[in-house]
Short mmCIF file of C-alpha atoms in Angstrom, two decimals:
data_model
loop_
_atom_site.label_atom_id
_atom_site.label_comp_id
_atom_site.label_asym_id
_atom_site.label_seq_id
_atom_site.Cartn_x
_atom_site.Cartn_y
_atom_site.Cartn_z
CA UNK M 1 33.56 49.31 98.25
CA UNK M 2 31.05 46.52 98.95
CA UNK M 3 31.16 42.89 97.78
CA UNK M 4 29.27 43.43 94.80
CA UNK M 5 31.11 46.58 93.64
CA UNK M 6 34.31 44.71 94.09
CA UNK M 7 33.15 41.71 92.14
CA UNK M 8 31.76 43.73 89.36
CA UNK M 9 34.85 45.79 88.75
CA UNK M 10 36.19 45.51 85.18
CA UNK M 11 39.68 45.04 86.82
CA UNK M 12 38.52 41.81 88.30
CA UNK M 13 38.61 38.73 86.04
CA UNK M 14 37.98 35.89 88.75
CA UNK M 15 36.32 36.15 92.10
CA UNK M 16 35.87 33.29 94.74
CA UNK M 17 34.36 33.38 98.34
CA UNK M 18 36.41 31.35 100.69
CA UNK M 19 35.03 29.82 104.06
CA UNK M 20 37.74 29.09 106.58
CA UNK M 21 37.10 26.66 109.45
CA UNK M 22 40.00 26.31 111.99
CA UNK M 23 40.51 22.76 113.39
CA UNK M 24 43.24 23.70 115.78
CA UNK M 25 43.50 26.54 118.46
CA UNK M 26 44.47 30.00 116.96
CA UNK M 27 46.82 32.29 118.58
CA UNK M 28 47.01 36.04 118.17
CA UNK M 29 50.13 37.21 116.50
CA UNK M 30 49.92 41.12 117.00
CA UNK M 31 52.53 42.12 119.68
CA UNK M 32 51.30 44.54 122.12
CA UNK M 33 54.43 46.17 123.13
CA UNK M 34 55.73 46.67 119.40
CA UNK M 35 52.25 48.09 118.61
CA UNK M 36 52.45 50.72 121.32
CA UNK M 37 56.07 51.54 120.69
CA UNK M 38 55.41 51.85 116.89
CA UNK M 39 52.54 54.43 117.66
CA UNK M 40 54.80 56.43 120.09
CA UNK M 41 57.67 56.51 117.75
CA UNK M 42 55.59 57.62 114.78
CA UNK M 43 54.41 60.51 116.68
CA UNK M 44 57.91 61.48 117.95
CA UNK M 45 59.04 61.32 114.39
CA UNK M 46 56.39 63.63 113.03
CA UNK M 47 57.06 66.01 115.83
CA UNK M 48 60.70 66.11 114.93
CA UNK M 49 59.95 66.70 111.38
CA UNK M 50 57.62 69.52 111.97
CA UNK M 51 60.15 71.18 114.16
CA UNK M 52 63.01 70.95 111.69
CA UNK M 53 60.62 72.20 108.89
CA UNK M 54 59.76 75.00 111.02
CA UNK M 55 63.50 75.92 111.38
CA UNK M 56 63.84 76.21 107.62
CA UNK M 57 64.78 72.61 106.40
CA UNK M 58 63.49 71.19 103.31
CA UNK M 59 60.81 68.32 103.89
CA UNK M 60 63.32 65.49 102.74
CA UNK M 61 66.28 66.91 104.78
CA UNK M 62 63.85 67.23 107.87
CA UNK M 63 62.64 63.69 107.49
CA UNK M 64 66.37 62.33 107.22
CA UNK M 65 67.49 64.21 110.22
CA UNK M 66 64.56 63.39 112.21
CA UNK M 67 65.11 59.62 111.55
CA UNK M 68 68.63 59.81 112.45
CA UNK M 69 67.96 61.62 115.56
CA UNK M 70 65.15 59.36 116.77
CA UNK M 71 67.22 56.20 115.97
CA UNK M 72 70.09 57.76 118.18
CA UNK M 73 67.72 58.74 120.98
CA UNK M 74 66.02 55.27 121.05
CA UNK M 75 69.40 53.50 121.26
CA UNK M 76 70.50 55.50 123.91
CA UNK M 77 67.27 55.22 125.94
CA UNK M 78 67.50 51.38 125.57
CA UNK M 79 71.06 51.29 126.70
CA UNK M 80 70.23 53.43 129.80
CA UNK M 81 67.36 51.06 130.54
CA UNK M 82 69.57 48.11 130.10
CA UNK M 83 69.27 44.80 128.04
CA UNK M 84 68.26 42.63 130.81
CA UNK M 85 64.93 44.46 131.40
CA UNK M 86 63.99 44.38 127.78
CA UNK M 87 64.79 40.54 127.76
CA UNK M 88 63.01 39.63 130.95
CA UNK M 89 59.84 41.83 129.71
CA UNK M 90 56.54 39.53 129.51
CA UNK M 91 55.69 39.65 125.66
CA UNK M 92 52.21 39.10 124.83
CA UNK M 93 50.68 38.75 121.45
CA UNK M 94 47.02 39.32 120.81
CA UNK M 95 44.30 39.51 118.04
CA UNK M 96 43.36 42.75 116.38
CA UNK M 97 39.94 43.88 117.80
CA UNK M 98 37.47 46.60 117.10
CA UNK M 99 34.02 47.47 118.84
CA UNK M 100 32.41 44.51 117.36
CA UNK M 101 34.96 41.80 118.28
CA UNK M 102 38.15 39.94 117.16
CA UNK M 103 39.44 40.19 113.62
CA UNK M 104 42.37 39.16 111.35
CA UNK M 105 43.74 41.28 108.60
CA UNK M 106 43.46 40.91 105.02
CA UNK M 107 47.46 40.96 104.66
CA UNK M 108 47.67 37.96 106.97
CA UNK M 109 45.73 35.96 104.53
CA UNK M 110 47.51 36.94 101.47
CA UNK M 111 50.92 36.48 103.37
CA UNK M 112 49.72 32.88 104.21
CA UNK M 113 48.96 32.23 100.59
CA UNK M 114 52.39 33.46 99.64
CA UNK M 115 53.90 31.24 102.27
CA UNK M 116 52.07 28.23 100.98
CA UNK M 117 53.12 29.00 97.29
CA UNK M 118 56.79 28.95 98.36
CA UNK M 119 56.55 25.87 100.56
CA UNK M 120 54.82 23.96 98.02
CA UNK M 121 56.60 25.27 94.98
CA UNK M 122 53.10 26.09 93.34
CA UNK M 123 53.49 27.36 89.69
CA UNK M 124 51.16 29.11 87.39
CA UNK M 125 51.17 29.21 83.57
CA UNK M 126 53.87 31.48 82.08
CA UNK M 127 53.58 34.39 79.92
CA UNK M 128 55.23 32.39 76.95
CA UNK M 129 53.92 29.11 75.72
CA UNK M 130 55.08 25.93 77.65
CA UNK M 131 56.60 27.90 80.35
CA UNK M 132 55.51 28.41 84.18
CA UNK M 133 56.29 30.92 86.80
CA UNK M 134 56.22 31.21 90.57
CA UNK M 135 52.59 31.33 92.15
CA UNK M 136 54.14 33.59 94.89
CA UNK M 137 54.93 36.50 92.61
CA UNK M 138 51.37 36.32 91.03
CA UNK M 139 49.68 36.36 94.48
CA UNK M 140 51.84 39.65 95.40
CA UNK M 141 50.58 41.72 92.39
CA UNK M 142 47.37 39.98 90.90
CA UNK M 143 45.37 38.53 94.01
CA UNK M 144 43.56 40.66 96.47
CA UNK M 145 42.00 39.53 99.84
CA UNK M 146 38.77 41.20 101.63
CA UNK M 147 36.28 40.24 103.87
CA UNK M 148 33.05 38.69 102.70
CA UNK M 149 31.48 42.27 102.83
CA UNK M 150 34.50 43.90 101.15
CA UNK M 151 36.47 45.26 104.00
CA UNK M 152 40.12 44.89 105.11
CA UNK M 153 38.95 43.49 108.49
CA UNK M 154 38.33 39.92 108.40
CA UNK M 155 35.83 39.17 111.35
CA UNK M 156 36.46 35.97 113.47
CA UNK M 157 33.12 34.14 114.27
CA UNK M 158 31.64 31.35 116.15
CA UNK M 159 28.12 29.89 115.45
CA UNK M 160 27.56 32.67 113.12
CA UNK M 161 28.41 35.45 115.66
CA UNK M 162 31.54 37.81 116.15
CA UNK M 163 33.90 36.41 118.72
CA UNK M 164 34.00 39.18 121.36
CA UNK M 165 37.14 38.16 123.31
CA UNK M 166 39.84 35.39 123.46
CA UNK M 167 39.10 32.28 125.08
CA UNK M 168 42.25 31.96 127.11
CA UNK M 169 46.03 32.70 127.29
CA UNK M 170 48.81 30.38 126.36
CA UNK M 171 52.32 30.85 127.56
CA UNK M 172 55.47 28.99 126.29
CA UNK M 173 59.20 29.42 126.91
CA UNK M 174 61.35 30.78 123.87
CA UNK M 175 65.16 30.27 123.97
CA UNK M 176 67.26 33.01 122.44
CA UNK M 177 70.98 33.56 121.89
CA UNK M 178 72.27 36.85 123.14
CA UNK M 179 75.87 38.41 123.58
CA UNK M 180 75.52 37.40 127.17
CA UNK M 181 74.45 33.80 126.40
CA UNK M 182 71.32 31.81 126.23
CA UNK M 183 68.34 33.60 127.53
CA UNK M 184 64.91 32.09 128.08
CA UNK M 185 61.90 34.34 127.92
CA UNK M 186 58.18 33.65 128.24
CA UNK M 187 55.94 34.52 125.33
CA UNK M 188 52.13 34.67 125.93
CA UNK M 189 49.54 34.74 123.33
CA UNK M 190 45.72 35.22 123.43
CA UNK M 191 44.20 31.86 122.18
CA UNK M 192 40.90 30.96 120.39
CA UNK M 193 39.55 27.26 120.58
CA UNK M 194 37.66 25.76 117.72
CA UNK M 195 34.88 26.33 116.31
CA UNK M 196 36.31 29.54 114.87
CA UNK M 197 35.38 30.55 111.29
CA UNK M 198 36.15 33.52 108.73
CA UNK M 199 34.76 34.23 105.40
CA UNK M 200 36.84 35.87 102.40
CA UNK M 201 36.30 37.35 99.23
CA UNK M 202 39.50 36.56 96.95
CA UNK M 203 39.73 38.58 93.81
CA UNK M 204 41.90 37.75 90.81
CA UNK M 205 42.79 40.96 89.00
CA UNK M 206 42.92 41.33 85.13
CA UNK M 207 45.90 39.47 83.65
CA UNK M 208 46.28 37.24 86.73
CA UNK M 209 47.01 33.44 86.47
CA UNK M 210 45.73 32.34 89.67
CA UNK M 211 42.96 29.82 88.82
CA UNK M 212 40.36 27.95 91.29
CA UNK M 213 42.56 24.81 91.18
CA UNK M 214 45.66 26.74 92.36
CA UNK M 215 43.86 28.69 95.06
CA UNK M 216 42.37 25.59 96.43
CA UNK M 217 45.95 23.82 96.38
CA UNK M 218 47.45 26.71 98.10
CA UNK M 219 44.59 26.86 101.00
CA UNK M 220 44.71 23.27 101.41
CA UNK M 221 48.27 23.67 102.81
CA UNK M 222 46.49 25.30 105.73
CA UNK M 223 45.62 21.73 106.96
CA UNK M 224 49.38 21.14 107.27
CA UNK M 225 50.75 24.41 108.43
CA UNK M 226 48.05 27.14 109.72
CA UNK M 227 48.10 30.78 110.77
CA UNK M 228 49.06 32.85 113.91
CA UNK M 229 51.78 32.19 116.55
CA UNK M 230 53.39 29.03 116.71
CA UNK M 231 52.13 27.58 113.74
CA UNK M 232 54.97 25.48 113.29
CA UNK M 233 53.86 23.43 116.30
CA UNK M 234 50.74 22.57 114.32
CA UNK M 235 48.55 25.39 115.88
CA UNK M 236 46.28 27.56 113.83
CA UNK M 237 45.46 24.65 111.07
CA UNK M 238 42.43 25.13 109.13
CA UNK M 239 40.33 23.83 106.25
CA UNK M 240 38.89 25.97 103.34
CA UNK M 241 36.07 25.77 101.13
CA UNK M 242 36.20 27.73 97.75
CA UNK M 243 33.33 28.80 95.76
CA UNK M 244 33.59 30.73 92.36
CA UNK M 245 31.45 33.76 92.03
CA UNK M 246 33.01 35.37 88.80
CA UNK M 247 35.09 33.80 85.92
#
């Protein structure tokens, strides 16, 4: 659905456009090795399910057996490869991208709003008089985030144009405790430097209790803790401007 159709939907009681402007470098958070592994394992799982069903197993039994077999095979392969190789592997996190440039996903912004609600203790009006409820659960069920054009893909822009590629790579050491003792690995992330912008369409579904004031409050938390990798160090911080378009 496009922007206008989403806003006009009878299920939508409130709608806002949100302009995000990052004030600190933003790091990519999509792990490349994990993404590749997930794709391969999903294909392997489906192949096993098909083979087991072809042998006469019911679909539920075939899925259960395939999951167990794949888990055992994965554990054996990692043991054969050795833990040290996996720990010493260079880990890289990147930005999602399509043919037009870099982007973020809708669920990343929704997750950010939920995290802000939990961190700030934001509350909404309760179902009963003189009561309140956590804003986090309300965000989960009654708030939806889209791009300005109504897509799940949230384009990252600079000077009004899609950002085609990351500006640089940023590496940092990470210390982890393992059965063999402390291990230091290097994590590398794609990085974008301001100016970086994104435009959102945020919809409040019928019966929801998120108001413009609450949404603005949650987004203002982005000036203190941002998005992306290493946000606890102050990276990924942003400012947001909320404009009501319905309700």
